[in-house]
Tab-separated table of C-alpha atoms and ligand atoms in Angstrom:
chain	number	residue	atom	x	y	z
A	28	MET	CA	97.367	-90.165	163.449
A	29	HIS	CA	97.178	-89.867	167.180
A	30	THR	CA	94.965	-87.746	169.417
A	31	PRO	CA	97.022	-85.095	171.284
A	32	ALA	CA	96.003	-84.187	174.875
A	33	ILE	CA	97.148	-81.883	177.633
A	34	THR	CA	97.812	-84.141	180.600
A	35	GLY	CA	99.625	-81.743	182.962
A	36	THR	CA	100.323	-78.086	183.531
A	37	GLY	CA	102.634	-76.313	186.017
A	38	VAL	CA	103.120	-72.734	187.237
A	39	PHE	CA	106.258	-71.311	188.762
A	40	THR	CA	105.324	-68.151	190.779
A	41	PRO	CA	108.139	-66.039	192.190
A	42	GLU	CA	108.148	-65.415	195.905
A	43	LYS	CA	108.095	-61.649	195.795
A	44	PHE	CA	105.208	-59.516	194.632
A	45	ILE	CA	104.634	-55.766	194.310
A	46	THR	CA	101.255	-54.218	195.175
A	47	ASN	CA	99.893	-51.217	193.299
A	48	ALA	CA	100.449	-49.136	196.413
A	49	GLU	CA	104.157	-50.079	196.603
A	50	LEU	CA	104.566	-49.553	192.916
A	51	VAL	CA	103.013	-46.128	192.861
A	52	THR	CA	104.941	-44.949	195.922
A	53	ALA	CA	108.212	-45.928	194.239
A	54	PHE	CA	107.171	-44.435	190.850
A	55	ASN	CA	106.081	-41.133	192.416
A	56	ALA	CA	109.377	-40.897	194.325
A	57	TYR	CA	111.176	-41.428	191.024
A	58	VAL	CA	109.083	-38.645	189.474
A	59	ASP	CA	110.016	-36.276	192.298
A	60	LEU	CA	113.642	-37.207	191.878
A	61	TYR	CA	113.572	-36.747	188.044
A	62	ASN	CA	111.657	-33.400	188.293
A	63	SER	CA	114.093	-31.946	190.844
A	64	GLU	CA	117.157	-33.226	189.021
A	65	ASN	CA	115.844	-31.691	185.758
A	66	ALA	CA	114.217	-28.551	187.280
A	67	GLU	CA	116.178	-26.130	185.257
A	68	GLU	CA	115.629	-27.945	181.948
A	69	ILE	CA	111.907	-28.209	182.745
A	70	ALA	CA	111.657	-24.541	183.655
A	71	ALA	CA	113.388	-23.614	180.390
A	72	GLY	CA	111.005	-25.721	178.452
A	73	ASN	CA	113.620	-28.141	177.270
A	74	ALA	CA	112.246	-31.116	179.229
A	75	VAL	CA	108.844	-32.176	180.242
A	76	ALA	CA	107.989	-32.642	183.904
A	77	LYS	CA	106.915	-36.242	184.707
A	78	GLU	CA	103.478	-36.788	186.258
A	79	TYR	CA	102.466	-39.015	189.193
A	80	SER	CA	100.952	-42.426	188.663
A	81	SER	CA	97.912	-43.498	190.606
A	82	GLU	CA	96.580	-46.727	192.149
A	83	GLU	CA	93.004	-45.795	191.120
A	84	PHE	CA	94.021	-45.396	187.499
A	85	ILE	CA	95.943	-48.711	187.433
A	86	LEU	CA	93.034	-50.735	188.874
A	87	LYS	CA	90.390	-49.027	186.756
A	88	ALA	CA	92.319	-49.132	183.451
A	89	SER	CA	93.649	-52.670	183.799
A	90	GLY	CA	92.090	-54.646	186.661
A	91	ILE	CA	95.647	-55.372	188.003
A	92	GLU	CA	96.143	-55.320	191.811
A	93	GLN	CA	99.648	-56.699	192.132
A	94	ARG	CA	102.372	-58.464	190.187
A	95	PHE	CA	104.975	-61.177	190.999
A	96	VAL	CA	108.600	-60.293	190.289
A	97	ILE	CA	111.960	-62.043	190.483
A	98	ASP	CA	113.537	-58.921	192.004
A	99	LYS	CA	111.626	-56.376	193.950
A	100	SER	CA	114.361	-54.211	195.404
A	101	GLY	CA	115.671	-52.717	192.157
A	102	VAL	CA	112.203	-52.114	190.718
A	103	LEU	CA	111.128	-50.234	193.843
A	104	ASP	CA	114.309	-48.161	194.218
A	105	PRO	CA	113.627	-44.765	192.704
A	106	GLU	CA	117.259	-44.446	191.738
A	107	VAL	CA	117.294	-47.806	189.897
A	108	MET	CA	113.797	-48.605	188.526
A	109	HIS	CA	114.616	-51.999	187.007
A	110	PRO	CA	115.155	-55.504	188.445
A	111	LEU	CA	118.650	-56.255	189.704
A	112	LEU	CA	119.365	-59.628	188.282
A	113	ARG	CA	122.779	-61.094	188.920
A	114	GLN	CA	124.757	-61.978	185.779
A	115	ARG	CA	125.089	-65.731	185.982
A	116	SER	CA	128.187	-67.529	184.852
A	117	ASP	CA	128.008	-69.884	181.809
A	118	ASP	CA	128.336	-72.838	184.210
A	119	GLU	CA	125.128	-71.972	186.104
A	120	PRO	CA	121.567	-72.610	184.927
A	121	SER	CA	120.203	-69.515	183.326
A	122	LEU	CA	117.263	-67.820	185.067
A	123	MET	CA	114.703	-68.653	182.372
A	124	ALA	CA	115.789	-72.315	182.406
A	125	GLU	CA	115.568	-72.429	186.185
A	126	MET	CA	111.985	-71.040	186.152
A	127	GLY	CA	111.049	-73.271	183.255
A	128	VAL	CA	112.310	-76.387	184.938
A	129	ASP	CA	110.248	-75.637	188.042
A	130	ALA	CA	107.081	-75.307	186.024
A	131	ALA	CA	107.933	-78.300	183.840
A	132	LEU	CA	108.442	-80.636	186.870
A	133	LYS	CA	105.035	-79.583	188.205
A	134	ALA	CA	103.436	-80.360	184.828
A	135	LEU	CA	105.149	-83.781	184.691
A	136	ALA	CA	104.081	-84.566	188.262
A	137	GLN	CA	100.486	-83.775	187.463
A	138	ALA	CA	100.655	-86.062	184.415
A	139	GLY	CA	102.411	-88.874	186.383
A	140	ARG	CA	105.414	-88.696	184.023
A	141	LYS	CA	109.141	-88.544	184.325
A	142	PRO	CA	111.474	-86.226	182.306
A	143	THR	CA	112.753	-89.315	180.447
A	144	ASP	CA	109.268	-89.944	179.111
A	145	VAL	CA	109.540	-86.639	177.143
A	146	ASP	CA	111.123	-86.285	173.727
A	147	LEU	CA	110.573	-82.584	172.818
A	148	VAL	CA	110.941	-79.366	174.796
A	149	ILE	CA	109.755	-76.078	173.288
A	150	CYS	CA	110.650	-72.897	175.133
A	151	ALA	CA	108.033	-70.477	173.886
A	152	ALA	CA	108.272	-66.941	175.351
A	153	SER	CA	108.306	-63.245	174.541
A	154	ASN	CA	111.933	-62.506	175.166
A	155	MET	CA	114.893	-64.882	175.402
A	156	GLU	CA	117.664	-64.302	177.886
A	157	ARG	CA	120.191	-64.979	175.159
A	158	ALA	CA	120.222	-65.822	171.459
A	159	TYR	CA	121.855	-69.280	171.686
A	160	PRO	CA	122.253	-71.987	172.737
A	161	ALA	CA	118.503	-72.219	172.951
A	162	ILE	CA	117.042	-71.933	176.414
A	163	ALA	CA	114.861	-74.999	175.545
A	164	ILE	CA	118.010	-77.100	175.046
A	165	GLU	CA	119.248	-76.019	178.486
A	166	ILE	CA	115.888	-76.898	180.031
A	167	GLN	CA	116.092	-80.272	178.173
A	168	GLN	CA	119.578	-80.927	179.680
A	169	LEU	CA	118.569	-79.805	183.229
A	170	LEU	CA	115.493	-82.108	183.131
A	171	GLY	CA	117.400	-84.994	181.537
A	172	VAL	CA	115.160	-85.185	178.508
A	173	GLU	CA	116.266	-87.052	175.359
A	174	GLY	CA	115.223	-86.050	171.894
A	175	PHE	CA	115.308	-82.403	170.805
A	176	ALA	CA	114.395	-78.821	171.927
A	177	PHE	CA	113.991	-75.383	170.431
A	178	ASP	CA	112.978	-71.848	171.258
A	179	MET	CA	110.208	-69.954	169.662
A	180	ASN	CA	108.891	-66.362	170.139
A	181	VAL	CA	105.425	-65.193	169.199
A	182	ALA	CA	105.313	-62.727	172.123
A	183	CYS	CA	102.110	-63.057	174.139
A	184	SER	CA	100.862	-65.811	171.852
A	185	SER	CA	103.945	-68.013	172.273
A	186	ALA	CA	102.175	-70.614	174.491
A	187	THR	CA	99.321	-71.342	172.205
A	188	PHE	CA	101.529	-71.369	169.069
A	189	GLY	CA	103.901	-73.738	170.947
A	190	ILE	CA	100.925	-75.921	171.864
A	191	GLN	CA	99.907	-76.078	168.194
A	192	ALA	CA	103.463	-77.026	167.137
A	193	ALA	CA	103.680	-79.734	169.818
A	194	ALA	CA	100.218	-81.075	169.277
A	195	ASP	CA	100.813	-81.341	165.529
A	196	MET	CA	104.029	-83.390	166.167
A	197	VAL	CA	102.279	-85.634	168.722
A	198	ARG	CA	99.404	-86.061	166.265
A	199	SER	CA	101.795	-87.086	163.390
A	200	GLY	CA	103.883	-89.341	165.614
A	201	SER	CA	107.196	-87.432	165.193
A	202	VAL	CA	107.288	-87.065	168.989
A	203	ARG	CA	105.529	-88.987	171.698
A	204	ARG	CA	105.513	-86.364	174.504
A	205	ALA	CA	106.277	-82.645	174.433
A	206	LEU	CA	106.752	-79.971	177.055
A	207	VAL	CA	105.863	-76.429	176.075
A	208	VAL	CA	107.538	-74.150	178.608
A	209	ASN	CA	106.836	-70.387	178.978
A	210	PRO	CA	109.319	-68.612	181.295
A	211	GLU	CA	108.462	-64.932	181.183
A	212	ILE	CA	110.784	-62.367	182.883
A	213	CYS	CA	108.611	-59.458	181.823
A	214	SER	CA	110.065	-57.202	184.536
A	215	ALA	CA	113.337	-57.015	182.633
A	216	HIS	CA	111.818	-55.684	179.449
A	217	LEU	CA	109.294	-53.390	181.026
A	218	GLU	CA	110.171	-49.721	181.384
A	219	TRP	CA	109.300	-49.100	185.021
A	220	ARG	CA	109.901	-45.338	184.562
A	221	ASP	CA	107.081	-44.986	181.988
A	222	ARG	CA	103.776	-44.048	183.717
A	223	ASP	CA	101.753	-45.322	180.772
A	224	CYS	CA	102.838	-48.895	181.166
A	225	HIS	CA	104.856	-49.298	184.415
A	226	PHE	CA	102.038	-51.306	186.050
A	227	ILE	CA	101.415	-53.767	183.276
A	228	PHE	CA	103.708	-56.846	183.654
A	229	GLY	CA	104.815	-59.457	186.080
A	230	ASP	CA	107.129	-62.525	186.093
A	231	VAL	CA	106.077	-66.209	185.991
A	232	ALA	CA	106.748	-69.524	184.180
A	233	THR	CA	104.218	-72.030	182.936
A	234	ALA	CA	104.593	-75.441	181.363
A	235	THR	CA	102.193	-77.762	179.538
A	236	LEU	CA	102.681	-81.427	178.835
A	237	ILE	CA	101.163	-82.745	175.591
A	238	GLU	CA	101.048	-86.481	174.857
A	239	ARG	CA	98.820	-89.020	173.169
A	240	ALA	CA	95.337	-89.232	174.826
A	241	GLU	CA	95.723	-92.994	174.948
A	242	ASP	CA	98.872	-92.539	177.119
A	243	ALA	CA	97.196	-90.358	179.734
A	244	THR	CA	97.398	-91.794	183.266
A	245	GLY	CA	94.485	-89.710	184.617
A	246	ALA	CA	92.009	-87.015	183.591
A	247	TYR	CA	93.127	-85.064	180.506
A	248	PHE	CA	92.074	-82.389	178.051
A	249	GLN	CA	91.977	-83.617	174.508
A	250	ILE	CA	93.237	-80.996	172.055
A	251	LYS	CA	90.452	-80.966	169.532
A	252	SER	CA	91.957	-78.339	167.281
A	253	THR	CA	94.248	-75.335	167.290
A	254	ARG	CA	94.224	-72.166	165.185
A	255	CYS	CA	96.936	-69.507	164.864
A	256	ALA	CA	96.926	-66.189	162.993
A	257	THR	CA	99.277	-63.151	162.635
A	258	GLU	CA	99.052	-59.688	161.194
A	259	PHE	CA	101.976	-57.224	161.323
A	260	SER	CA	101.654	-54.290	163.643
A	261	ASN	CA	104.181	-51.871	165.240
A	262	ASN	CA	101.835	-51.072	168.091
A	263	ILE	CA	103.581	-53.444	170.472
A	264	ARG	CA	107.338	-53.439	169.837
A	265	ASN	CA	110.665	-54.009	171.510
A	266	ASN	CA	113.816	-53.050	169.523
A	267	ASN	CA	116.369	-54.757	171.772
A	268	GLY	CA	118.517	-57.212	169.872
A	269	PHE	CA	122.021	-58.010	168.697
A	270	LEU	CA	122.248	-54.985	166.491
A	271	ARG	CA	122.125	-52.803	169.601
A	272	ARG	CA	125.867	-53.049	170.045
A	273	SER	CA	126.590	-51.839	166.561
A	274	ARG	CA	124.700	-48.627	167.137
A	275	PRO	CA	126.530	-45.396	167.942
A	276	SER	CA	127.456	-44.854	171.624
A	277	GLY	CA	124.938	-43.209	173.911
A	278	THR	CA	122.126	-45.529	172.857
A	279	ALA	CA	122.165	-47.751	175.903
A	280	ASP	CA	119.219	-45.960	177.493
A	281	ARG	CA	117.074	-45.813	174.331
A	282	ARG	CA	113.412	-46.131	175.301
A	283	ASP	CA	112.621	-48.412	172.379
A	284	MET	CA	114.935	-51.058	173.770
A	285	GLN	CA	112.257	-51.907	176.318
A	286	PHE	CA	108.603	-52.768	175.875
A	287	MET	CA	106.726	-50.126	173.844
A	288	GLN	CA	103.058	-49.992	173.100
A	289	ASN	CA	100.315	-47.819	171.843
A	290	GLY	CA	97.841	-49.223	174.397
A	291	ARG	CA	94.752	-47.553	173.107
A	292	LYS	CA	95.356	-48.701	169.540
A	293	VAL	CA	96.152	-52.274	170.795
A	294	PHE	CA	92.974	-52.322	172.704
A	295	LYS	CA	90.868	-51.189	169.764
A	296	GLU	CA	92.581	-53.183	167.023
A	297	VAL	CA	93.139	-56.515	168.802
A	298	LEU	CA	89.604	-56.928	170.165
A	299	PRO	CA	87.895	-57.411	166.793
A	300	ILE	CA	90.751	-59.663	165.537
A	301	VAL	CA	90.417	-61.905	168.565
A	302	SER	CA	86.637	-62.024	168.623
A	303	ALA	CA	86.463	-62.928	164.931
A	304	HIS	CA	89.260	-65.491	165.375
A	305	ILE	CA	87.485	-67.319	168.210
A	306	ALA	CA	84.108	-67.232	166.396
A	307	ALA	CA	85.621	-68.736	163.269
A	308	HIS	CA	87.474	-71.402	165.307
A	309	MET	CA	84.278	-72.369	167.154
A	310	GLU	CA	82.261	-72.486	163.926
A	311	ASN	CA	84.909	-74.785	162.381
A	312	GLU	CA	84.642	-77.066	165.344
A	313	ASN	CA	80.863	-76.923	165.441
A	314	ILE	CA	80.901	-75.590	168.926
A	315	SER	CA	78.237	-73.125	169.910
A	316	ALA	CA	78.433	-70.584	172.759
A	317	THR	CA	76.263	-72.919	174.919
A	318	ASP	CA	78.658	-75.808	174.361
A	319	LEU	CA	81.651	-73.744	175.686
A	320	LYS	CA	82.044	-74.198	179.465
A	321	ARG	CA	85.134	-72.112	179.918
A	322	LEU	CA	87.308	-69.454	178.298
A	323	TRP	CA	90.914	-69.167	179.419
A	324	LEU	CA	91.980	-65.888	177.879
A	325	HIS	CA	95.207	-63.982	177.594
A	326	GLN	CA	95.573	-61.873	180.689
A	327	ALA	CA	96.388	-58.267	179.698
A	328	ASN	CA	93.424	-56.174	180.642
A	329	LYS	CA	90.189	-56.994	182.449
A	330	THR	CA	87.934	-54.741	180.260
A	331	MET	CA	89.371	-56.342	177.153
A	332	ASN	CA	88.704	-59.899	178.540
A	333	ASP	CA	85.158	-58.893	179.613
A	334	PHE	CA	84.538	-57.630	176.128
A	335	ILE	CA	85.822	-60.807	174.439
A	336	GLY	CA	83.857	-63.024	176.856
A	337	ARG	CA	80.632	-61.204	176.090
A	338	LYS	CA	81.294	-61.349	172.364
A	339	VAL	CA	82.028	-65.013	172.312
A	340	LEU	CA	79.216	-66.178	174.608
A	341	GLY	CA	76.688	-63.609	173.536
A	342	ARG	CA	76.077	-62.610	177.182
A	343	THR	CA	78.033	-61.570	180.201
A	344	PRO	CA	80.049	-64.607	181.363
A	345	ALA	CA	79.823	-65.717	184.944
A	346	PRO	CA	83.236	-65.123	186.619
A	347	GLU	CA	83.922	-68.884	186.732
A	348	GLU	CA	83.272	-69.169	182.949
A	349	GLN	CA	86.024	-66.777	182.153
A	350	PRO	CA	88.457	-66.793	185.075
A	351	ASN	CA	90.868	-63.883	185.305
A	352	ILE	CA	94.231	-64.079	187.137
A	353	LEU	CA	95.544	-60.719	186.080
A	354	GLN	CA	94.513	-59.090	189.306
A	355	ASP	CA	97.209	-61.229	191.067
A	356	TYR	CA	99.764	-61.774	188.309
A	357	ALA	CA	99.328	-58.753	185.979
A	358	ASN	CA	100.134	-59.386	182.352
A	359	THR	CA	102.601	-62.318	182.206
A	360	SER	CA	102.693	-62.332	178.430
A	361	SER	CA	102.417	-65.871	176.998
A	362	ALA	CA	102.004	-67.501	180.362
A	363	GLY	CA	98.700	-65.698	181.312
A	364	SER	CA	96.153	-67.994	179.642
A	365	ILE	CA	98.046	-71.058	180.813
A	366	ILE	CA	98.035	-69.849	184.444
A	367	ALA	CA	94.239	-69.398	184.130
A	368	PHE	CA	93.971	-72.843	182.544
A	369	SER	CA	96.150	-74.456	185.125
A	370	LYS	CA	94.323	-72.946	188.124
A	371	PHE	CA	90.761	-73.128	186.837
A	372	SER	CA	90.210	-76.365	184.863
A	373	ASP	CA	89.980	-79.227	187.404
A	374	ASP	CA	86.289	-78.711	187.984
A	375	LEU	CA	85.185	-79.203	184.402
A	376	ALA	CA	83.093	-82.397	183.879
A	377	ASP	CA	83.771	-85.258	181.448
A	378	GLY	CA	82.885	-84.100	177.915
A	379	ASP	CA	83.009	-80.288	178.666
A	380	HIS	CA	84.548	-78.072	176.152
A	381	GLY	CA	86.773	-75.037	176.755
A	382	LEU	CA	88.926	-72.664	174.757
A	383	ILE	CA	92.380	-71.311	175.577
A	384	CYS	CA	93.189	-68.081	173.669
A	385	SER	CA	96.226	-65.848	173.771
A	386	PHE	CA	96.871	-62.668	171.776
A	387	GLY	CA	99.329	-59.823	171.596
A	388	ALA	CA	102.324	-58.447	169.752
A	389	GLY	CA	102.710	-59.299	166.124
A	390	TYR	CA	99.733	-58.975	166.183
A	391	SER	CA	99.212	-62.595	166.941
A	392	VAL	CA	96.364	-64.758	168.176
A	393	GLY	CA	96.292	-68.412	168.925
A	394	SER	CA	93.381	-70.561	170.151
A	395	VAL	CA	93.127	-74.154	171.359
A	396	VAL	CA	89.794	-75.960	171.701
A	397	VAL	CA	89.999	-78.651	174.404
A	398	GLN	CA	87.579	-81.291	175.735
A	399	LYS	CA	87.785	-82.714	179.209
A	400	HIS	CA	88.068	-86.498	179.595
A	401	GLY	CA	87.845	-88.249	182.954
B	27	COA	N1	98.440	-43.108	186.416
B	27	COA	C1	97.577	-42.103	186.220
B	27	COA	N2	97.184	-41.670	185.067
B	27	COA	C2	97.707	-42.273	183.951
B	27	COA	C3	98.556	-43.399	184.073
B	27	COA	C4	98.952	-43.728	185.376
B	27	COA	N3	99.811	-44.771	185.564
B	27	COA	N4	98.855	-43.809	182.835
B	27	COA	C5	98.221	-43.055	181.984
B	27	COA	N5	97.482	-42.170	182.656
B	27	COA	C6	96.597	-41.094	182.079
B	27	COA	C7	96.998	-40.752	180.665
B	27	COA	O1	98.013	-39.683	180.716
B	27	COA	C8	95.706	-40.292	180.062
B	27	COA	O2	95.475	-38.948	180.525
B	27	COA	P1	94.713	-37.937	179.509
B	27	COA	O3	93.395	-38.469	179.310
B	27	COA	O4	94.718	-36.666	180.300
B	27	COA	O5	95.536	-37.897	178.274
B	27	COA	C9	94.685	-41.131	180.726
B	27	COA	O6	95.273	-41.622	181.982
B	27	COA	C10	94.263	-42.298	179.918
B	27	COA	O7	95.427	-42.979	179.393
B	27	COA	P2	95.423	-44.138	178.364
B	27	COA	O8	96.794	-44.640	178.096
B	27	COA	O9	94.566	-43.728	177.171
B	27	COA	O10	94.626	-45.266	179.237
B	27	COA	P3	93.830	-46.525	178.789
B	27	COA	O11	92.447	-46.394	179.318
B	27	COA	O12	93.962	-46.769	177.290
B	27	COA	O13	94.570	-47.682	179.578
B	27	COA	C11	96.117	-49.517	179.157
B	27	COA	C12	95.921	-47.979	179.316
B	27	COA	C13	97.528	-49.755	178.723
B	27	COA	C14	95.811	-50.242	180.440
B	27	COA	C15	95.093	-50.001	178.025
B	27	COA	O14	95.198	-49.187	176.880
B	27	COA	C16	95.368	-51.442	177.625
B	27	COA	O15	95.308	-52.371	178.401
B	27	COA	N6	95.676	-51.696	176.332
B	27	COA	C17	95.854	-52.988	175.763
B	27	COA	C18	97.182	-53.473	176.297
B	27	COA	C19	97.551	-54.777	175.822
B	27	COA	O16	96.794	-55.687	175.713
B	27	COA	N7	98.849	-54.883	175.495
B	27	COA	C20	99.307	-56.098	175.117
B	27	COA	C21	100.630	-56.210	175.715
B	27	COA	S1	101.249	-57.784	175.424
């Protein structure tokens, strides 16, 4: 048995971002357009008038201040309200693969490794650009990695579930080095015309390199243990899929083809699941709250993270103990906890423990206890 370690992480951040002010201006213009186009139906009681969104609500309810996106123009056009992403030919790299490769190269550079050192690529994300061939295999080919690759989807928990799969293979010796890549084009499965959720998501890609601790060329985070759990819920759901085409005509605009959630229920139901999950994992590892120097949590909602931080540590965490990135990136699904880990882990001292935890649709929750070396 070998000791798995995280030796590098990388983040691809799109160039464009949308502030809450820009988002709300566009959304409210769309509301005006919708209400005037449907004025007669609304007056007759056959349609419901849409209401304005507000910057104050978004910040207060979520803690989000802006989000990065691959395409800004379509999202902010009141007559479009979705990203305009060019259909690429089969000969071109797909968008997810391109974003994933950028993040993967950064993770490799940090670890002092070349793509040819890697023998497994897992593309773990919430929504795949296509069913097959696997995006992971395309990333493998673009990087020039030998070995094998596969896609997996556990929604917002995809990264931690991917890390568990990779760490277990490194531990057993079936692979020597694995890249877990999380390209998240959340802007394309978000319904930007829905006031309840239009502010939630952003686009990004993250990558994590996992290899034997003995192979590390510099400082690394030993993966001490991982723990994954799932429990079925319809409260976060997306019904898009290959059966869409076999439905009767007129279904192209069905609301359930995009991201759907019952945000209040998610908030209430997921918090106890995550708190209990982390507590049990820490107990198993014999790690007390005072041993834990950092929590890198899934980035969906600031109040939610504050609650989990307080529950886990038994006190209000200092901002540096539980870093949030959601104010800049919004919810980036599986990538959120890895962005936080990538940006806020260098300063930990030799021997310090930390915990990465992601949670979301499924329901699903995954946690990784790490210890800094070097
Ligand atoms: N602007 C202004 N008002 C808005 C609004 C907006 N964009 N969206 C909703 N509102 C209104 C609602 O209509 C509601 O009004 P009412 O009280 O008159 O009915 C009020 O604000 C509260 O709405 P609600 O949806 O209950 O807000 P919330 O406090 O639950 O916050 C979320 C919404 C989505 C931010 C929050 O529930 C959340 O973060 N949930 C967990 C999400 C999560 O983790 N999802 C995982 C996805 S991977």
